Tab-separated table of C-alpha atoms and ligand atoms in Angstrom:
chain	number	residue	atom	x	y	z
A	1	MET	CA	-26.400	13.341	0.881
A	2	LEU	CA	-23.094	11.332	-0.118
A	3	TYR	CA	-24.386	11.052	-3.610
A	4	ASP	CA	-25.190	14.756	-3.819
A	5	THR	CA	-21.778	15.707	-2.378
A	6	MET	CA	-20.087	13.400	-4.882
A	7	ILE	CA	-21.868	15.081	-7.919
A	8	LYS	CA	-21.224	18.327	-6.662
A	9	TYR	CA	-17.418	17.491	-6.334
A	10	LEU	CA	-17.258	15.802	-9.824
A	11	ARG	CA	-18.763	19.019	-11.352
A	12	LYS	CA	-15.762	21.040	-10.174
A	13	ASP	CA	-13.538	18.958	-12.561
A	14	ILE	CA	-10.720	18.298	-10.249
A	15	TYR	CA	-8.085	16.146	-11.755
A	16	PRO	CA	-7.327	12.992	-9.873
A	17	PHE	CA	-3.663	12.366	-9.172
A	18	HIS	CA	-4.789	9.619	-6.719
A	19	MET	CA	-6.422	6.317	-6.639
A	20	PRO	CA	-8.268	4.523	-8.062
A	21	GLY	CA	-5.854	3.990	-10.970
A	22	HIS	CA	-8.650	4.234	-13.500
A	23	LYS	CA	-8.737	7.977	-12.821
A	24	ARG	CA	-12.364	7.764	-13.879
A	25	ASN	CA	-11.240	7.610	-17.387
A	26	ALA	CA	-14.206	5.629	-19.040
A	27	SER	CA	-12.150	4.713	-22.150
A	28	MET	CA	-10.172	2.296	-19.868
A	29	MET	CA	-13.277	0.484	-18.588
A	30	PRO	CA	-15.932	-1.792	-20.132
A	31	PRO	CA	-18.745	0.313	-21.371
A	32	ASP	CA	-21.847	-0.863	-19.368
A	33	LEU	CA	-20.843	-1.764	-15.869
A	34	LEU	CA	-24.265	-2.169	-14.499
A	35	SER	CA	-24.806	-5.104	-16.971
A	36	LEU	CA	-22.005	-6.936	-15.296
A	37	ASP	CA	-23.594	-6.941	-11.905
A	38	ILE	CA	-24.812	-10.518	-11.720
A	39	THR	CA	-24.444	-13.295	-9.095
A	40	GLU	CA	-23.452	-16.984	-9.232
A	41	ILE	CA	-25.984	-17.913	-11.866
A	42	PRO	CA	-25.134	-21.095	-13.772
A	43	GLY	CA	-22.038	-20.773	-16.010
A	44	PHE	CA	-20.386	-18.015	-13.914
A	45	ASP	CA	-18.576	-20.008	-11.463
A	46	ASN	CA	-18.029	-19.247	-7.761
A	47	LEU	CA	-15.181	-17.155	-6.325
A	48	HIS	CA	-14.859	-19.352	-3.175
A	49	ASN	CA	-14.483	-22.565	-5.326
A	50	ALA	CA	-13.476	-21.349	-8.565
A	51	GLU	CA	-13.474	-23.912	-11.410
A	52	GLY	CA	-14.799	-22.302	-14.520
A	53	VAL	CA	-14.590	-18.547	-15.870
A	54	ILE	CA	-13.388	-17.213	-12.668
A	55	ARG	CA	-10.587	-19.757	-12.394
A	56	SER	CA	-9.642	-19.027	-16.016
A	57	ALA	CA	-9.561	-15.218	-15.244
A	58	GLN	CA	-7.379	-15.909	-12.358
A	59	GLU	CA	-4.996	-18.084	-14.410
A	60	THR	CA	-4.592	-15.092	-17.145
A	61	ALA	CA	-3.792	-12.961	-14.209
A	62	SER	CA	-1.251	-15.490	-12.718
A	63	ALA	CA	0.403	-15.673	-16.186
A	64	VAL	CA	0.903	-11.771	-16.177
A	65	TYR	CA	2.800	-11.970	-12.950
A	66	GLY	CA	4.436	-15.213	-13.368
A	67	ALA	CA	2.786	-16.845	-10.493
A	68	ASP	CA	1.618	-20.391	-10.149
A	69	ALA	CA	-1.719	-19.468	-8.941
A	70	CYS	CA	-3.831	-16.410	-8.172
A	71	LEU	CA	-6.834	-15.867	-6.023
A	72	PHE	CA	-9.175	-12.703	-6.712
A	73	SER	CA	-10.149	-10.571	-3.871
A	74	VAL	CA	-13.007	-8.290	-3.975
A	75	ASN	CA	-12.166	-6.866	-0.577
A	76	GLY	CA	-8.881	-5.183	-1.563
A	77	SER	CA	-5.386	-6.354	-0.748
A	78	SER	CA	-6.435	-6.035	2.870
A	79	ALA	CA	-8.278	-9.536	2.582
A	80	GLY	CA	-5.197	-11.143	1.044
A	81	ILE	CA	-2.833	-9.651	3.660
A	82	ILE	CA	-4.994	-11.154	6.564
A	83	ALA	CA	-5.553	-14.343	4.843
A	84	ALA	CA	-1.734	-14.668	3.997
A	85	ILE	CA	-0.902	-13.921	7.588
A	86	CYS	CA	-3.305	-16.485	9.001
A	87	THR	CA	-2.047	-19.001	6.629
A	88	ALA	CA	1.638	-18.421	7.311
A	89	CYS	CA	1.389	-18.261	10.947
A	90	GLU	CA	-0.822	-21.340	11.339
A	91	ILE	CA	2.179	-23.712	10.375
A	92	CYS	CA	4.114	-22.837	13.592
A	93	GLY	CA	1.199	-24.057	15.847
A	94	GLU	CA	1.446	-22.240	19.381
A	95	HIS	CA	4.613	-20.252	18.575
A	96	ARG	CA	3.260	-18.079	15.833
A	97	ASN	CA	5.772	-15.242	15.500
A	98	LEU	CA	5.752	-13.228	12.439
A	99	LEU	CA	8.966	-11.188	11.457
A	100	MET	CA	7.043	-8.179	10.284
A	101	ALA	CA	8.087	-4.641	8.975
A	102	ARG	CA	6.783	-2.065	11.409
A	103	ASN	CA	5.857	0.118	8.463
A	104	SER	CA	3.326	-2.458	7.322
A	105	HIS	CA	-0.348	-1.273	6.328
A	106	VAL	CA	-3.145	-1.486	9.036
A	107	SER	CA	-4.448	-4.674	7.322
A	108	ALA	CA	-1.199	-6.581	8.383
A	109	PHE	CA	-1.918	-5.519	12.019
A	110	SER	CA	-5.570	-6.946	11.400
A	111	GLY	CA	-3.841	-10.155	10.069
A	112	LEU	CA	-2.020	-10.198	13.645
A	113	VAL	CA	-5.465	-9.830	15.457
A	114	PHE	CA	-7.083	-12.608	13.204
A	115	SER	CA	-4.175	-15.066	13.446
A	116	GLY	CA	-2.958	-14.467	17.014
A	117	ALA	CA	0.556	-14.037	15.770
A	118	ARG	CA	3.009	-12.163	17.744
A	119	PRO	CA	4.997	-9.612	15.706
A	120	VAL	CA	8.702	-9.280	15.831
A	121	TYR	CA	9.206	-5.877	14.301
A	122	ILE	CA	11.907	-5.014	11.672
A	123	TYR	CA	12.404	-1.515	10.593
A	124	PRO	CA	13.061	-0.002	7.187
A	125	GLU	CA	16.063	2.366	6.662
A	126	GLU	CA	15.371	5.915	6.782
A	127	THR	CA	15.837	8.113	3.712
A	128	ALA	CA	17.666	11.479	3.596
A	129	TYR	CA	14.312	13.122	3.613
A	130	GLY	CA	13.021	11.356	6.695
A	131	LEU	CA	10.725	8.808	4.793
A	132	CYS	CA	10.615	4.887	5.056
A	133	GLY	CA	13.157	3.448	2.483
A	134	GLY	CA	13.740	-0.186	1.839
A	135	ILE	CA	14.481	-3.157	4.117
A	136	GLU	CA	18.154	-4.243	3.906
A	137	PRO	CA	18.319	-7.980	3.303
A	138	ALA	CA	21.314	-8.459	5.647
A	139	HIS	CA	18.867	-6.876	8.392
A	140	ILE	CA	16.404	-9.704	7.738
A	141	LYS	CA	19.190	-12.360	7.814
A	142	HIS	CA	20.318	-11.208	11.113
A	143	MET	CA	16.704	-11.073	12.566
A	144	LEU	CA	15.973	-14.625	11.303
A	145	GLU	CA	19.152	-15.697	12.924
A	146	ILE	CA	18.174	-14.456	16.292
A	147	ASN	CA	14.401	-15.212	16.020
A	148	PRO	CA	14.331	-18.771	14.630
A	149	GLU	CA	10.662	-19.195	15.967
A	150	CYS	CA	9.321	-16.720	13.499
A	151	ALA	CA	7.130	-18.662	10.759
A	152	ALA	CA	7.234	-16.127	8.083
A	153	VAL	CA	8.496	-12.659	7.008
A	154	PHE	CA	6.214	-9.958	6.072
A	155	ILE	CA	7.319	-6.753	4.319
A	156	THR	CA	5.942	-3.937	2.053
A	157	SER	CA	7.623	-3.484	-1.359
A	158	PRO	CA	7.027	-0.962	-3.012
A	159	THR	CA	6.132	1.412	-0.234
A	160	TYR	CA	3.346	3.875	-0.626
A	161	GLU	CA	5.938	6.181	-1.855
A	162	GLY	CA	7.354	3.785	-4.428
A	163	PHE	CA	10.467	2.439	-2.770
A	164	VAL	CA	11.251	-1.125	-3.597
A	165	SER	CA	13.389	-3.525	-1.463
A	166	ASP	CA	15.910	-6.132	-2.770
A	167	ILE	CA	13.234	-9.005	-3.017
A	168	LYS	CA	15.500	-11.391	-4.593
A	169	THR	CA	18.185	-11.441	-1.889
A	170	ILE	CA	15.647	-11.183	0.766
A	171	ALA	CA	13.822	-14.339	-0.480
A	172	GLU	CA	17.112	-16.245	-0.702
A	173	TYR	CA	17.804	-15.451	3.004
A	174	VAL	CA	14.127	-16.089	4.039
A	175	HIS	CA	14.339	-19.544	2.225
A	176	GLU	CA	17.709	-20.436	3.651
A	177	TYR	CA	15.978	-20.293	7.099
A	178	GLY	CA	12.971	-22.397	5.821
A	179	LYS	CA	10.567	-19.545	6.208
A	180	LEU	CA	7.785	-18.050	4.051
A	181	LEU	CA	8.093	-14.615	2.414
A	182	ILE	CA	5.127	-12.624	2.078
A	183	VAL	CA	5.305	-9.406	0.115
A	184	ASP	CA	2.619	-6.545	0.352
A	185	GLU	CA	2.936	-5.537	-3.210
A	186	ALA	CA	-0.405	-3.670	-3.171
A	187	HIS	CA	1.221	-0.600	-4.876
A	188	GLY	CA	2.912	-2.792	-7.586
A	189	ALA	CA	0.136	-3.995	-9.714
A	190	HIS	CA	1.502	-2.199	-12.758
A	191	PHE	CA	5.099	-3.762	-12.604
A	192	PRO	CA	4.679	-6.179	-15.328
A	193	PHE	CA	3.344	-3.750	-17.953
A	194	TYR	CA	6.065	-1.005	-17.892
A	195	ASP	CA	9.594	-1.707	-19.084
A	196	THR	CA	11.290	0.395	-16.500
A	197	THR	CA	9.371	-0.813	-13.429
A	198	PRO	CA	10.988	-3.080	-10.940
A	199	GLU	CA	10.101	-6.907	-11.533
A	200	PRO	CA	7.121	-8.194	-9.669
A	201	ALA	CA	8.028	-9.799	-6.207
A	202	ILE	CA	6.480	-13.205	-7.146
A	203	ARG	CA	9.003	-13.719	-10.000
A	204	LEU	CA	11.918	-12.741	-7.589
A	205	GLY	CA	11.090	-15.444	-4.972
A	206	ALA	CA	8.196	-14.190	-2.873
A	207	ASP	CA	6.016	-17.234	-1.914
A	208	ILE	CA	2.980	-14.833	-1.573
A	209	ALA	CA	2.548	-11.393	-3.145
A	210	ILE	CA	-0.690	-9.459	-2.670
A	211	ILE	CA	-1.508	-6.821	-5.241
A	212	SER	CA	-4.227	-4.033	-5.624
A	213	PRO	CA	-4.860	-3.342	-9.310
A	214	HIS	CA	-7.309	-0.638	-8.227
A	215	LYS	CA	-4.352	1.441	-6.917
A	216	THR	CA	-2.152	1.741	-10.172
A	217	LEU	CA	-3.932	0.142	-12.775
A	218	PRO	CA	-7.328	0.995	-14.441
A	219	ALA	CA	-9.371	-1.131	-12.225
A	220	LEU	CA	-12.251	-0.653	-9.754
A	221	SER	CA	-11.851	-0.043	-6.039
A	222	GLN	CA	-11.345	-3.209	-4.062
A	223	SER	CA	-10.006	-5.268	-6.848
A	224	ALA	CA	-6.995	-7.292	-5.620
A	225	LEU	CA	-4.900	-10.460	-6.350
A	226	THR	CA	-3.179	-12.916	-4.003
A	227	LEU	CA	-0.348	-14.323	-6.007
A	228	ILE	CA	1.283	-17.709	-4.905
A	229	ARG	CA	4.330	-19.300	-6.182
A	230	GLY	CA	6.184	-22.491	-5.272
A	231	GLU	CA	5.403	-25.433	-2.940
A	232	ARG	CA	5.809	-23.689	0.514
A	233	VAL	CA	2.161	-22.195	0.801
A	234	ASP	CA	-0.703	-24.429	1.802
A	235	VAL	CA	-2.854	-23.173	-0.861
A	236	ASP	CA	-6.090	-24.884	0.357
A	237	ARG	CA	-5.619	-23.175	3.681
A	238	LEU	CA	-5.085	-19.808	1.872
A	239	LYS	CA	-8.252	-20.314	-0.106
A	240	PHE	CA	-10.162	-21.065	3.236
A	241	PHE	CA	-8.935	-17.691	4.817
A	242	MET	CA	-9.775	-15.870	1.647
A	243	ARG	CA	-13.228	-17.124	2.025
A	244	VAL	CA	-13.264	-16.169	5.697
A	245	CYS	CA	-12.116	-12.644	4.819
A	246	GLN	CA	-14.656	-11.900	2.162
A	247	THR	CA	-18.334	-11.589	1.260
A	248	SER	CA	-20.350	-14.380	0.152
A	249	SER	CA	-21.724	-12.069	-2.764
A	250	PRO	CA	-18.664	-11.066	-4.556
A	251	SER	CA	-19.150	-8.485	-7.035
A	252	TYR	CA	-18.883	-9.725	-10.535
A	253	ILE	CA	-18.253	-6.112	-11.801
A	254	ILE	CA	-15.021	-6.046	-9.830
A	255	MET	CA	-13.917	-9.581	-10.896
A	256	SER	CA	-14.885	-9.192	-14.458
A	257	THR	CA	-13.167	-5.622	-14.656
A	258	ILE	CA	-9.843	-7.219	-13.154
A	259	ASP	CA	-10.072	-9.603	-16.167
A	260	TYR	CA	-10.781	-6.941	-18.661
A	261	THR	CA	-7.932	-4.939	-17.311
A	262	PHE	CA	-5.467	-7.735	-17.619
A	263	GLN	CA	-6.676	-8.807	-21.007
A	264	SER	CA	-6.809	-5.245	-22.517
A	265	LEU	CA	-3.367	-4.145	-21.118
A	266	SER	CA	-1.767	-7.339	-22.243
A	267	ARG	CA	-3.244	-7.092	-25.708
A	268	ASN	CA	-2.700	-3.231	-26.106
A	269	ARG	CA	0.989	-2.537	-24.919
A	270	GLY	CA	0.797	0.686	-26.859
A	271	VAL	CA	-1.184	2.546	-24.123
A	272	TYR	CA	1.568	1.823	-21.649
A	273	ALA	CA	4.156	3.171	-24.092
A	274	THR	CA	2.213	6.403	-24.574
A	275	TYR	CA	1.882	6.765	-20.632
A	276	ALA	CA	5.625	6.148	-20.192
A	277	ARG	CA	6.308	8.861	-22.575
A	278	ARG	CA	4.097	11.303	-20.729
A	279	LEU	CA	5.300	10.331	-17.444
A	280	ALA	CA	8.896	10.910	-18.601
A	281	SER	CA	8.308	14.259	-20.096
A	282	ALA	CA	6.347	15.323	-16.938
A	283	ARG	CA	9.327	14.118	-14.825
A	284	ALA	CA	11.729	16.045	-17.112
A	285	ALA	CA	9.679	19.182	-16.947
A	286	LEU	CA	9.711	19.028	-13.192
A	287	SER	CA	13.210	17.937	-12.698
A	288	GLU	CA	14.606	21.548	-11.907
A	289	LEU	CA	12.310	22.676	-9.021
A	290	SER	CA	13.645	25.072	-6.484
A	291	ALA	CA	11.724	24.792	-3.240
A	292	PHE	CA	10.566	21.133	-3.990
A	293	ARG	CA	12.535	18.121	-5.127
A	294	LEU	CA	10.996	15.435	-7.426
A	295	ILE	CA	12.461	12.196	-6.063
A	296	GLY	CA	13.808	9.935	-8.794
A	297	GLU	CA	16.410	7.352	-9.506
A	298	GLU	CA	19.240	9.110	-7.462
A	299	MET	CA	17.632	7.527	-4.411
A	300	THR	CA	18.311	3.955	-5.743
A	301	GLY	CA	21.276	2.377	-3.716
A	302	THR	CA	20.369	4.527	-0.548
A	303	ALA	CA	18.513	3.482	2.482
A	304	GLY	CA	17.777	0.055	1.511
A	305	ILE	CA	16.161	1.191	-1.680
A	306	TYR	CA	16.868	-1.242	-4.389
A	307	ALA	CA	14.701	0.257	-7.049
A	308	ILE	CA	12.182	3.082	-7.475
A	309	ASP	CA	8.690	3.103	-8.983
A	310	LEU	CA	8.841	6.280	-11.023
A	311	SER	CA	4.877	6.376	-11.564
A	312	LYS	CA	4.721	7.794	-8.122
A	313	MET	CA	5.689	11.452	-8.251
A	314	LEU	CA	6.994	12.231	-4.875
A	315	PHE	CA	7.749	15.833	-4.251
A	316	VAL	CA	9.951	16.638	-1.155
A	317	ALA	CA	9.519	20.153	0.346
A	318	LEU	CA	12.893	21.801	0.752
A	319	ARG	CA	12.036	25.313	1.789
A	320	GLY	CA	9.326	27.966	1.743
A	321	MET	CA	6.227	25.761	1.813
A	322	SER	CA	5.136	22.426	3.258
A	323	GLY	CA	3.831	19.341	1.435
A	324	TYR	CA	0.375	20.136	2.859
A	325	GLU	CA	0.628	23.589	1.535
A	326	LEU	CA	1.577	22.338	-2.146
A	327	GLU	CA	-1.382	19.900	-2.051
A	328	ARG	CA	-3.823	22.712	-0.891
A	329	ARG	CA	-2.680	25.025	-3.471
A	330	LEU	CA	-2.712	22.663	-6.285
A	331	THR	CA	-6.420	21.755	-5.444
A	332	ARG	CA	-7.597	25.267	-4.959
A	333	GLU	CA	-5.747	27.068	-7.786
A	334	PHE	CA	-5.089	24.430	-10.269
A	335	LYS	CA	-7.920	21.935	-9.609
A	336	ILE	CA	-5.635	18.931	-9.046
A	337	GLN	CA	-6.094	16.561	-6.158
A	338	LEU	CA	-2.934	14.615	-4.963
A	339	GLU	CA	-2.963	11.195	-3.307
A	340	MET	CA	-1.536	12.399	-0.014
A	341	SER	CA	0.868	15.123	1.515
A	342	GLY	CA	2.785	15.641	4.880
A	343	ASP	CA	4.814	18.355	6.297
A	344	ARG	CA	7.835	17.287	4.286
A	345	PHE	CA	6.295	15.706	1.116
A	346	ALA	CA	3.425	15.590	-1.375
A	347	LEU	CA	2.560	12.556	-3.700
A	348	ALA	CA	1.018	12.381	-7.090
A	349	LEU	CA	-0.015	8.926	-8.122
A	350	THR	CA	0.007	8.616	-11.926
A	351	SER	CA	-1.144	5.599	-14.004
A	352	VAL	CA	-1.794	4.536	-17.568
A	353	ALA	CA	-5.252	6.029	-17.371
A	354	ASP	CA	-3.790	9.570	-17.027
A	355	THR	CA	-4.548	11.957	-19.776
A	356	CYS	CA	-2.054	14.441	-21.589
A	357	GLU	CA	-4.258	17.385	-20.216
A	358	GLY	CA	-3.932	15.918	-16.610
A	359	PHE	CA	-0.071	15.885	-16.811
A	360	GLU	CA	-0.046	19.339	-18.239
A	361	ARG	CA	-2.045	20.652	-15.407
A	362	LEU	CA	0.310	18.971	-12.894
A	363	ILE	CA	3.402	20.393	-14.483
A	364	LYS	CA	1.770	23.987	-14.819
A	365	GLY	CA	0.569	23.748	-11.256
A	366	VAL	CA	3.640	22.300	-9.479
A	367	THR	CA	5.915	25.038	-11.368
A	368	ALA	CA	3.777	27.796	-10.391
A	369	VAL	CA	3.686	26.735	-6.686
A	370	ASP	CA	7.237	26.037	-6.517
A	371	ALA	CA	8.153	29.566	-7.817
A	372	LEU	CA	5.839	30.947	-5.068
A	373	ALA	CA	7.506	28.764	-2.522
A	374	ALA	CA	11.040	29.691	-3.704
A	375	ASN	CA	10.181	33.483	-3.435
A	376	LYS	CA	9.070	32.869	-0.010
A	377	GLY	CA	12.351	31.239	0.883
A	378	GLY	CA	12.874	30.612	4.528
A	379	GLU	CA	14.436	27.852	6.634
A	380	THR	CA	14.976	24.454	5.124
A	381	LEU	CA	12.145	22.349	6.521
A	382	ARG	CA	13.170	19.839	9.209
A	383	ALA	CA	12.479	16.253	8.638
A	384	PRO	CA	10.304	14.542	11.147
A	385	ARG	CA	11.298	11.081	12.262
A	386	VAL	CA	9.582	8.363	10.475
A	387	PHE	CA	8.288	6.589	13.347
A	388	LEU	CA	9.315	5.568	16.824
A	389	ARG	CA	10.505	2.144	17.851
A	390	ALA	CA	7.659	0.146	19.212
A	391	GLU	CA	7.745	-2.463	22.030
A	392	CYS	CA	5.036	-5.269	21.590
A	393	ARG	CA	4.176	-6.393	25.296
A	394	ILE	CA	1.140	-8.699	24.312
A	395	THR	CA	-0.080	-9.989	21.067
A	396	PRO	CA	-2.368	-7.689	19.162
A	397	ARG	CA	-5.068	-10.320	19.529
A	398	GLN	CA	-4.831	-10.323	23.372
A	399	ALA	CA	-4.873	-6.564	23.435
A	400	SER	CA	-7.999	-6.600	21.152
A	401	PHE	CA	-9.962	-9.125	23.126
A	402	LEU	CA	-9.116	-8.344	26.688
A	403	PRO	CA	-11.299	-5.531	28.485
A	404	TRP	CA	-10.309	-2.009	27.776
A	405	GLU	CA	-10.529	1.421	29.241
A	406	LEU	CA	-10.574	4.631	27.671
A	407	LEU	CA	-7.903	7.005	29.127
A	408	GLY	CA	-6.783	10.597	28.613
A	409	LEU	CA	-3.786	10.603	26.278
A	410	HIS	CA	-1.532	12.190	28.910
A	411	ASN	CA	-2.578	9.603	31.497
A	412	SER	CA	-1.788	6.604	29.139
A	413	THR	CA	2.066	6.587	29.383
A	414	GLY	CA	3.155	3.159	30.450
A	415	LYS	CA	-0.064	1.371	29.679
A	416	ILE	CA	-0.485	-1.192	26.830
A	417	SER	CA	-2.570	0.144	23.865
A	418	ALA	CA	-5.762	-1.727	22.985
A	419	ASP	CA	-6.186	0.602	19.948
A	420	LEU	CA	-4.738	1.106	16.479
A	421	ILE	CA	-4.051	4.750	15.613
A	422	SER	CA	-2.834	5.758	12.182
A	423	ALA	CA	-3.012	8.597	9.837
A	424	TYR	CA	-4.582	7.567	6.461
A	425	PRO	CA	-3.093	7.478	3.983
A	426	PRO	CA	-0.610	5.875	4.245
A	427	GLY	CA	-2.297	3.749	6.932
A	428	ILE	CA	0.737	2.730	8.869
A	429	PRO	CA	-0.050	2.746	12.569
A	430	VAL	CA	1.612	5.201	14.934
A	431	LEU	CA	0.434	2.873	17.673
A	432	ALA	CA	-0.867	-0.632	17.382
A	433	PRO	CA	-2.684	-2.985	19.913
A	434	GLY	CA	-0.467	-4.632	22.417
A	435	GLU	CA	2.311	-1.883	22.147
A	436	LEU	CA	3.662	-0.089	25.198
A	437	ILE	CA	2.604	3.533	25.220
A	438	THR	CA	5.698	5.567	25.821
A	439	SER	CA	5.979	9.474	26.288
A	440	GLU	CA	7.451	9.841	22.834
A	441	ILE	CA	4.366	8.059	21.324
A	442	VAL	CA	1.969	10.291	23.558
A	443	GLY	CA	3.974	13.417	22.186
A	444	ARG	CA	3.569	12.098	18.503
A	445	LEU	CA	-0.343	11.318	19.017
A	446	SER	CA	-0.827	14.742	20.610
A	447	ASP	CA	0.652	16.366	17.672
A	448	MET	CA	-2.041	14.399	15.355
A	449	GLY	CA	-4.695	15.824	17.831
A	450	VAL	CA	-5.525	12.522	19.543
A	451	ASN	CA	-6.682	13.199	23.222
A	452	GLN	CA	-8.274	9.886	24.231
A	453	ILE	CA	-6.905	6.347	23.921
A	454	LYS	CA	-8.077	2.982	24.510
A	455	THR	CA	-5.767	0.962	26.772
A	456	VAL	CA	-5.810	-2.772	28.058
A	457	LYS	CA	-7.648	-2.561	31.500
A	458	GLY	CA	-5.476	-3.484	34.428
A	459	LEU	CA	-2.039	-3.785	32.529
B	501	PLP	C1	0.855	-0.671	1.425
B	501	PLP	C2	-0.476	-1.010	1.524
B	501	PLP	N1	-0.932	-2.375	1.644
B	501	PLP	C3	-2.117	-2.679	1.606
B	501	PLP	C4	-3.039	-1.731	1.518
B	501	PLP	C5	-4.531	-2.476	1.410
B	501	PLP	O1	-5.110	-2.366	0.183
B	501	PLP	P1	-6.566	-2.394	-0.141
B	501	PLP	O2	-7.176	-0.981	-0.161
B	501	PLP	O3	-6.584	-2.999	-1.663
B	501	PLP	O4	-7.278	-3.208	0.715
B	501	PLP	C6	-3.010	-0.485	1.273
B	501	PLP	C7	-4.087	0.480	1.179
B	501	PLP	O5	-3.871	1.632	0.859
B	501	PLP	C8	-1.602	0.094	1.166
B	501	PLP	O6	-1.162	1.197	1.153
């Protein structure tokens, strides 16, 4: 049934402005993927103790980002994030607090459950359009000053929407306080290949950066890298946790295509130059919309945003139509699927694998829908609040292992959540285990259609 549905969908020829970054463009992939599906036969190394060809592929990837070491993951950035949090929080023994951005992906919350760490939340700045911006370095410095027990700092840069924080200054502060900086850079795999993208976090001082080639490069789903730089990270322990978090039968298709991607893109920078030109002209063609606004460089320097990843084409809905409606119309009338949309925005994810025809479809579709929305007119759309402040009462691990009870949403105010509830994408929890359920959170969950919730029994 799944297979049939997929084939039916593919026949509709809907153009993917979403992940994976290979965009199903076969010219970007090795020709016969099935022939790459082997196991640890002699000569092919072992992911969990890499000493041969896998190790050398990891070294190639390390060199691309300027890291000292790289560990492949066939379980996405999720595995690297969980392993990095377990490694970082172990060093503080019993007092395993983690200074963590609340706009982290669900995998960081899984890392809290695995490690037992207690999060001390920091919040990104809010942009003019009600989105999560970057994290201000001064804010991190202040939080480290008043939370000296935190073992490490965990932030996401770029965000799903492409907003990059000032990693260099953040790293300086974090190291001044003797802590580790872990950057979830899952959406920044393409940074080294493109002249106008920000520098990779690992070159700017992050101790660990976790990257998903499958999101923004021509690589298969689940491909990811954990990059390490400097002496602060216990690499053996990180390797141990990477093994704990992954299958004992890692896919050679995924691992070899990571290698293929880095080798071919490093050799053939021309494809990136072509993509950069296509992207720039699509951005220029969509720069004068009326009902929507294509976000660009003008956001740099606002709301903690140090740089912008322009490969993410983020359309903010100003009037006449929501981001959801833009996405729906693009799919129905122009055969384009976006990465995600919300009331206030819609996001097209572009990559080096996008074709000229794909960009043309996007320009035509967005221009036409924008004209329609402009004609409709109406109120300027209201920006929803990004997220509410959360209060962590017990650790996510305690909340996940204690007995729970299922309550009606409206009876759950004042209880402690045993559940993680998020909209996907972007996969940032509205409510995480261990957090107090407030009436504001109940309101937000009710808007999402949630009507029951797991709470910690007796608390
Ligand atoms: C910001 C962020 N970090 C981490 C992840 C997890 O990455 P992966 O899907 O490679 O496990 C995602 C996935 O969407 C993400 O958006």
